[in-house]
PDB file of C-alpha atoms (C1' of nucleotides) in Angstrom:
ATOM      1  CA  MET A   1     -15.623  50.275 119.369  1.00 39.00           C
ATOM      2  CA  ARG A   2     -18.182  49.438 121.915  1.00 39.00           C
ATOM      3  CA  ARG A   3     -20.802  48.726 119.324  1.00 42.00           C
ATOM      4  CA  ALA A   4     -18.838  46.116 117.524  1.00 47.00           C
ATOM      5  CA  ARG A   5     -18.105  44.328 120.815  1.00 45.00           C
ATOM      6  CA  SER A   6     -21.710  44.056 121.968  1.00 45.00           C
ATOM      7  CA  SER A   7     -23.058  42.986 118.554  1.00 49.00           C
ATOM      8  CA  LEU A   8     -20.390  40.323 118.514  1.00 51.00           C
ATOM      9  CA  ARG A   9     -21.620  39.049 121.821  1.00 51.00           C
ATOM     10  CA  GLN A  10     -25.142  38.872 120.516  1.00 50.00           C
ATOM     11  CA  LEU A  11     -23.973  36.971 117.486  1.00 52.00           C
ATOM     12  CA  LEU A  12     -22.210  34.424 119.631  1.00 53.00           C
ATOM     13  CA  GLU A  13     -25.030  33.858 122.012  1.00 49.00           C
ATOM     14  CA  PRO A  14     -27.173  31.586 119.775  1.00 44.00           C
ATOM     15  CA  LEU A  15     -24.042  29.653 118.804  1.00 49.00           C
ATOM     16  CA  ARG A  16     -23.328  28.787 122.375  1.00 47.00           C
ATOM     17  CA  ARG A  17     -26.859  27.696 122.984  1.00 44.00           C
ATOM     18  CA  GLN A  18     -26.778  25.084 120.344  1.00 42.00           C
ATOM     19  CA  GLY A  19     -24.762  23.072 122.804  1.00 36.00           C
ATOM     20  CA  ARG A  20     -24.084  19.534 121.799  1.00 36.00           C
ATOM     21  CA  ARG A  21     -23.691  20.365 118.090  1.00 37.00           C
ATOM     22  CA  ARG A  22     -20.088  21.228 117.279  1.00 38.00           C
ATOM     23  CA  VAL A  23     -21.003  24.371 115.421  1.00 43.00           C
ATOM     24  CA  ALA A  24     -17.907  26.346 116.024  1.00 43.00           C
ATOM     25  CA  ALA A  25     -17.785  27.099 119.719  1.00 49.00           C
ATOM     26  CA  ALA A  26     -14.724  25.607 121.339  1.00 53.00           C
ATOM     27  CA  PRO A  27     -15.212  23.592 124.555  1.00 53.00           C
ATOM     28  CA  GLN A  28     -14.324  25.886 127.375  1.00 57.00           C
ATOM     29  CA  GLU A  29     -12.312  28.763 126.100  1.00 60.00           C
ATOM     30  CA  ASN A  30     -15.150  30.737 124.865  1.00 84.00           C
ATOM     31  CA  ALA A  31     -13.841  33.778 126.767  1.00 89.00           C
ATOM     32  CA  ALA A  32     -10.447  33.536 125.209  1.00 91.00           C
ATOM     33  CA  LEU A  33     -11.972  32.882 121.814  1.00 93.00           C
ATOM     34  CA  GLN A  34     -14.185  35.896 122.101  1.00 93.00           C
ATOM     35  CA  ALA A  35     -11.287  38.074 123.098  1.00 95.00           C
ATOM     36  CA  LEU A  36      -9.254  36.848 120.090  1.00 96.00           C
ATOM     37  CA  TRP A  37     -12.139  37.218 117.661  1.00 96.00           C
ATOM     38  CA  ASP A  38     -12.761  40.645 119.016  1.00 96.00           C
ATOM     39  CA  VAL A  39      -9.292  41.769 118.371  1.00 97.00           C
ATOM     40  CA  ILE A  40      -9.263  40.287 114.904  1.00 97.00           C
ATOM     41  CA  ALA A  41     -12.535  42.001 114.108  1.00 97.00           C
ATOM     42  CA  ARG A  42     -10.942  45.349 114.999  1.00 96.00           C
ATOM     43  CA  ILE A  43      -8.011  45.112 112.552  1.00 97.00           C
ATOM     44  CA  PRO A  44      -8.576  48.033 110.178  1.00 96.00           C
ATOM     45  CA  ARG A  45      -9.065  47.449 106.476  1.00 96.00           C
ATOM     46  CA  GLY A  46      -5.713  47.706 104.616  1.00 95.00           C
ATOM     47  CA  SER A  47      -3.825  46.838 107.805  1.00 96.00           C
ATOM     48  CA  VAL A  48      -2.336  43.582 108.980  1.00 97.00           C
ATOM     49  CA  CYS A  49      -0.890  41.993 112.067  1.00 96.00           C
ATOM     50  CA  THR A  50       0.521  38.746 113.273  1.00 97.00           C
ATOM     51  CA  TYR A  51      -0.857  35.824 115.294  1.00 97.00           C
ATOM     52  CA  GLY A  52       1.448  36.698 118.185  1.00 96.00           C
ATOM     53  CA  GLY A  53       0.299  40.322 118.025  1.00 96.00           C
ATOM     54  CA  VAL A  54      -3.372  39.299 118.115  1.00 97.00           C
ATOM     55  CA  ALA A  55      -2.791  37.070 121.068  1.00 96.00           C
ATOM     56  CA  ARG A  56      -0.946  39.833 122.988  1.00 95.00           C
ATOM     57  CA  ALA A  57      -3.674  42.338 122.204  1.00 96.00           C
ATOM     58  CA  ALA A  58      -6.191  39.876 123.515  1.00 95.00           C
ATOM     59  CA  GLY A  59      -4.393  39.624 126.830  1.00 94.00           C
ATOM     60  CA  LEU A  60      -2.956  36.258 126.021  1.00 93.00           C
ATOM     61  CA  PRO A  61       0.780  36.719 125.463  1.00 93.00           C
ATOM     62  CA  GLY A  62       2.485  33.619 124.189  1.00 93.00           C
ATOM     63  CA  HIS A  63      -0.675  32.191 122.755  1.00 94.00           C
ATOM     64  CA  ALA A  64      -0.052  32.676 119.114  1.00 96.00           C
ATOM     65  CA  ARG A  65      -1.177  29.145 118.411  1.00 96.00           C
ATOM     66  CA  GLN A  66      -4.523  29.918 120.107  1.00 95.00           C
ATOM     67  CA  ALA A  67      -4.962  32.956 117.858  1.00 96.00           C
ATOM     68  CA  ALA A  68      -4.590  30.513 114.875  1.00 96.00           C
ATOM     69  CA  TYR A  69      -6.940  28.021 116.489  1.00 95.00           C
ATOM     70  CA  ALA A  70      -9.522  30.816 117.053  1.00 95.00           C
ATOM     71  CA  LEU A  71      -9.432  31.612 113.398  1.00 96.00           C
ATOM     72  CA  ARG A  72      -9.724  27.983 112.325  1.00 94.00           C
ATOM     73  CA  VAL A  73     -12.851  27.388 114.433  1.00 93.00           C
ATOM     74  CA  ALA A  74     -14.386  30.856 113.808  1.00 94.00           C
ATOM     75  CA  PRO A  75     -17.921  30.674 112.483  1.00 92.00           C
ATOM     76  CA  ALA A  76     -18.178  32.049 108.999  1.00 92.00           C
ATOM     77  CA  GLN A  77     -21.125  34.031 110.286  1.00 92.00           C
ATOM     78  CA  LEU A  78     -18.682  36.354 112.078  1.00 94.00           C
ATOM     79  CA  HIS A  79     -17.094  37.424 108.852  1.00 96.00           C
ATOM     80  CA  LEU A  80     -13.781  37.953 110.501  1.00 97.00           C
ATOM     81  CA  PRO A  81     -11.026  39.538 108.379  1.00 98.00           C
ATOM     82  CA  TRP A  82      -8.896  36.433 108.718  1.00 97.00           C
ATOM     83  CA  HIS A  83      -6.735  37.460 105.752  1.00 97.00           C
ATOM     84  CA  ARG A  84      -5.297  40.334 107.839  1.00 98.00           C
ATOM     85  CA  VAL A  85      -3.652  37.923 110.203  1.00 98.00           C
ATOM     86  CA  LEU A  86      -0.149  36.779 109.166  1.00 97.00           C
ATOM     87  CA  GLY A  87       2.679  34.726 110.650  1.00 97.00           C
ATOM     88  CA  ALA A  88       5.834  36.245 112.094  1.00 96.00           C
ATOM     89  CA  GLY A  89       7.539  38.590 109.778  1.00 94.00           C
ATOM     90  CA  GLY A  90       4.399  39.151 107.727  1.00 96.00           C
ATOM     91  CA  ARG A  91       4.467  35.738 106.124  1.00 96.00           C
ATOM     92  CA  ILE A  92       1.336  33.989 104.838  1.00 96.00           C
ATOM     93  CA  VAL A  93       1.336  30.694 106.706  1.00 96.00           C
ATOM     94  CA  PHE A  94      -0.690  28.565 104.311  1.00 95.00           C
ATOM     95  CA  PRO A  95       1.237  26.296 101.914  1.00 92.00           C
ATOM     96  CA  ALA A  96       2.357  28.375  98.960  1.00 90.00           C
ATOM     97  CA  GLY A  97      -0.010  27.930  96.094  1.00 90.00           C
ATOM     98  CA  SER A  98      -2.863  26.427  98.195  1.00 91.00           C
ATOM     99  CA  ARG A  99      -6.351  27.676  97.833  1.00 92.00           C
ATOM    100  CA  SER A 100      -6.252  29.614 101.077  1.00 95.00           C
ATOM    101  CA  PHE A 101      -2.869  31.097 100.223  1.00 95.00           C
ATOM    102  CA  ARG A 102      -4.046  32.534  97.035  1.00 95.00           C
ATOM    103  CA  GLU A 103      -7.276  33.724  98.531  1.00 96.00           C
ATOM    104  CA  GLN A 104      -5.466  35.540 101.266  1.00 97.00           C
ATOM    105  CA  ALA A 105      -3.027  37.224  98.933  1.00 96.00           C
ATOM    106  CA  ARG A 106      -5.935  38.209  96.689  1.00 97.00           C
ATOM    107  CA  ARG A 107      -7.860  39.766  99.517  1.00 97.00           C
ATOM    108  CA  LEU A 108      -4.936  41.653 100.857  1.00 97.00           C
ATOM    109  CA  ARG A 109      -4.047  43.129  97.527  1.00 97.00           C
ATOM    110  CA  ALA A 110      -7.717  44.102  97.059  1.00 97.00           C
ATOM    111  CA  GLU A 111      -7.153  46.235 100.196  1.00 97.00           C
ATOM    112  CA  GLY A 112      -4.061  47.814  98.848  1.00 96.00           C
ATOM    113  CA  VAL A 113      -1.609  45.714 100.883  1.00 96.00           C
ATOM    114  CA  ALA A 114       1.505  44.791  99.092  1.00 95.00           C
ATOM    115  CA  VAL A 115       2.101  40.994  98.869  1.00 95.00           C
ATOM    116  CA  ARG A 116       5.324  39.674  97.341  1.00 93.00           C
ATOM    117  CA  ALA A 117       6.393  36.102  97.429  1.00 92.00           C
ATOM    118  CA  GLY A 118       3.811  35.348 100.073  1.00 94.00           C
ATOM    119  CA  ARG A 119       4.971  38.115 102.318  1.00 95.00           C
ATOM    120  CA  VAL A 120       3.946  41.600 103.401  1.00 96.00           C
ATOM    121  CA  PRO A 121       6.613  44.193 104.133  1.00 94.00           C
ATOM    122  CA  HIS A 122       7.507  44.398 107.734  1.00 91.00           C
ATOM    123  CA  ALA A 123       6.633  48.104 107.794  1.00 91.00           C
ATOM    124  CA  GLN A 124       2.994  47.356 107.158  1.00 93.00           C
ATOM    125  CA  ILE A 125       2.550  45.136 110.163  1.00 95.00           C
ATOM    126  CA  ALA A 126       0.563  47.053 112.794  1.00 94.00           C
ATOM    127  CA  ASP A 127       0.698  44.752 115.791  1.00 94.00           C
ATOM    128  CA  ASP A 128       1.204  47.582 118.230  1.00 90.00           C
ATOM    129  CA  ALA A 129      -1.865  49.507 117.000  1.00 90.00           C
ATOM    130  CA  LEU A 130      -4.134  46.857 118.266  1.00 88.00           C
ATOM    131  CA  GLY A 131      -4.514  47.443 122.022  1.00 80.00           C
TER     132      GLY A 131
ATOM    133  C1'  DT B   1      -2.961  10.491 131.833  1.00 84.00           C
ATOM    134  C1'  DC B   2      -0.298  10.780 127.519  1.00 84.00           C
ATOM    135  C1'  DG B   3       1.321  11.532 123.114  1.00 84.00           C
ATOM    136  C1'  DA B   4       0.313  13.716 118.794  1.00 84.00           C
ATOM    137  C1'  DT B   5      -1.034  17.850 116.417  1.00 84.00           C
ATOM    138  C1'  DG B   6      -1.332  22.503 114.808  1.00 84.00           C
ATOM    139  C1'  DA B   7      -3.670  28.937 110.004  1.00 84.00           C
ATOM    140  C1'  DC B   8       2.869  29.723 115.690  1.00 84.00           C
ATOM    141  C1'  DC B   9       7.547  32.077 117.477  1.00 84.00           C
ATOM    142  C1'  DT B  10      12.479  32.883 118.109  1.00 84.00           C
ATOM    143  C1'  DC B  11      17.145  31.872 118.159  1.00 84.00           C
ATOM    144  C1'  DT B  12      21.228  29.822 115.859  1.00 84.00           C
ATOM    145  C1'  DA B  13      24.128  28.496 112.245  1.00 84.00           C
TER     146       DA B  13
ATOM    147  C1'  DA C   1      17.763  34.018 102.619  1.00 84.00           C
ATOM    148  C1'  DT C   2      17.007  29.250 104.428  1.00 84.00           C
ATOM    149  C1'  DA C   3      16.915  25.288 107.621  1.00 84.00           C
ATOM    150  C1'  DG C   4      16.708  23.100 111.976  1.00 84.00           C
ATOM    151  C1'  DA C   5      15.984  22.924 116.866  1.00 84.00           C
ATOM    152  C1'  DG C   6      13.435  23.875 120.829  1.00 84.00           C
ATOM    153  C1'  DG C   7       9.757  26.190 123.021  1.00 84.00           C
ATOM    154  C1'  DC C   8       4.850  27.127 123.795  1.00 84.00           C
ATOM    155  C1'  DC C   9       0.026  25.911 124.737  1.00 84.00           C
ATOM    156  C1'  DA C  10      -4.899  24.331 124.096  1.00 84.00           C
ATOM    157  C1'  DT C  11      -7.278  20.451 121.878  1.00 84.00           C
ATOM    158  C1'  DC C  12      -8.192  15.756 120.719  1.00 84.00           C
ATOM    159  C1'  DG C  13      -8.110  10.699 120.372  1.00 84.00           C
TER     160       DG C  13
END
DNA sequence: TCGATGACCTCTA
DNA sequence: ATAGAGGCCATCG
């Protein structure tokens, strides 16, 4: 997906230029953030993966927490499919019953992904299909 | 420089 | 299935 990548870059450019304002751009790791955002943006509809998987696919093995951070600071403007990213074992990481928790489950089911007790069946996790 | 803090992970019991 | 411990790593005050 070459197109998606370049348009993503264009989208990020104005964000970075706003400088002093905290918009959403993280201090230094813009390269890492872009890589993570890029991977997340490529997760196909109806498919899910884990934080660790996203980090690995972005060339940052062991940086699962950074994947989470990337999502937390991601500009809404990017419209990333954040709901397709789950914790280890296909678990929704938000506190059960929280707003985000329900929203994520709702979005997943809307894409035909089975969610039961805050989890997605292991078989549906497509970490390896990222790179 | 340091300790606290996460949308985390894995192993063990 | 659940709980706790320990590990990991960038960010922040």
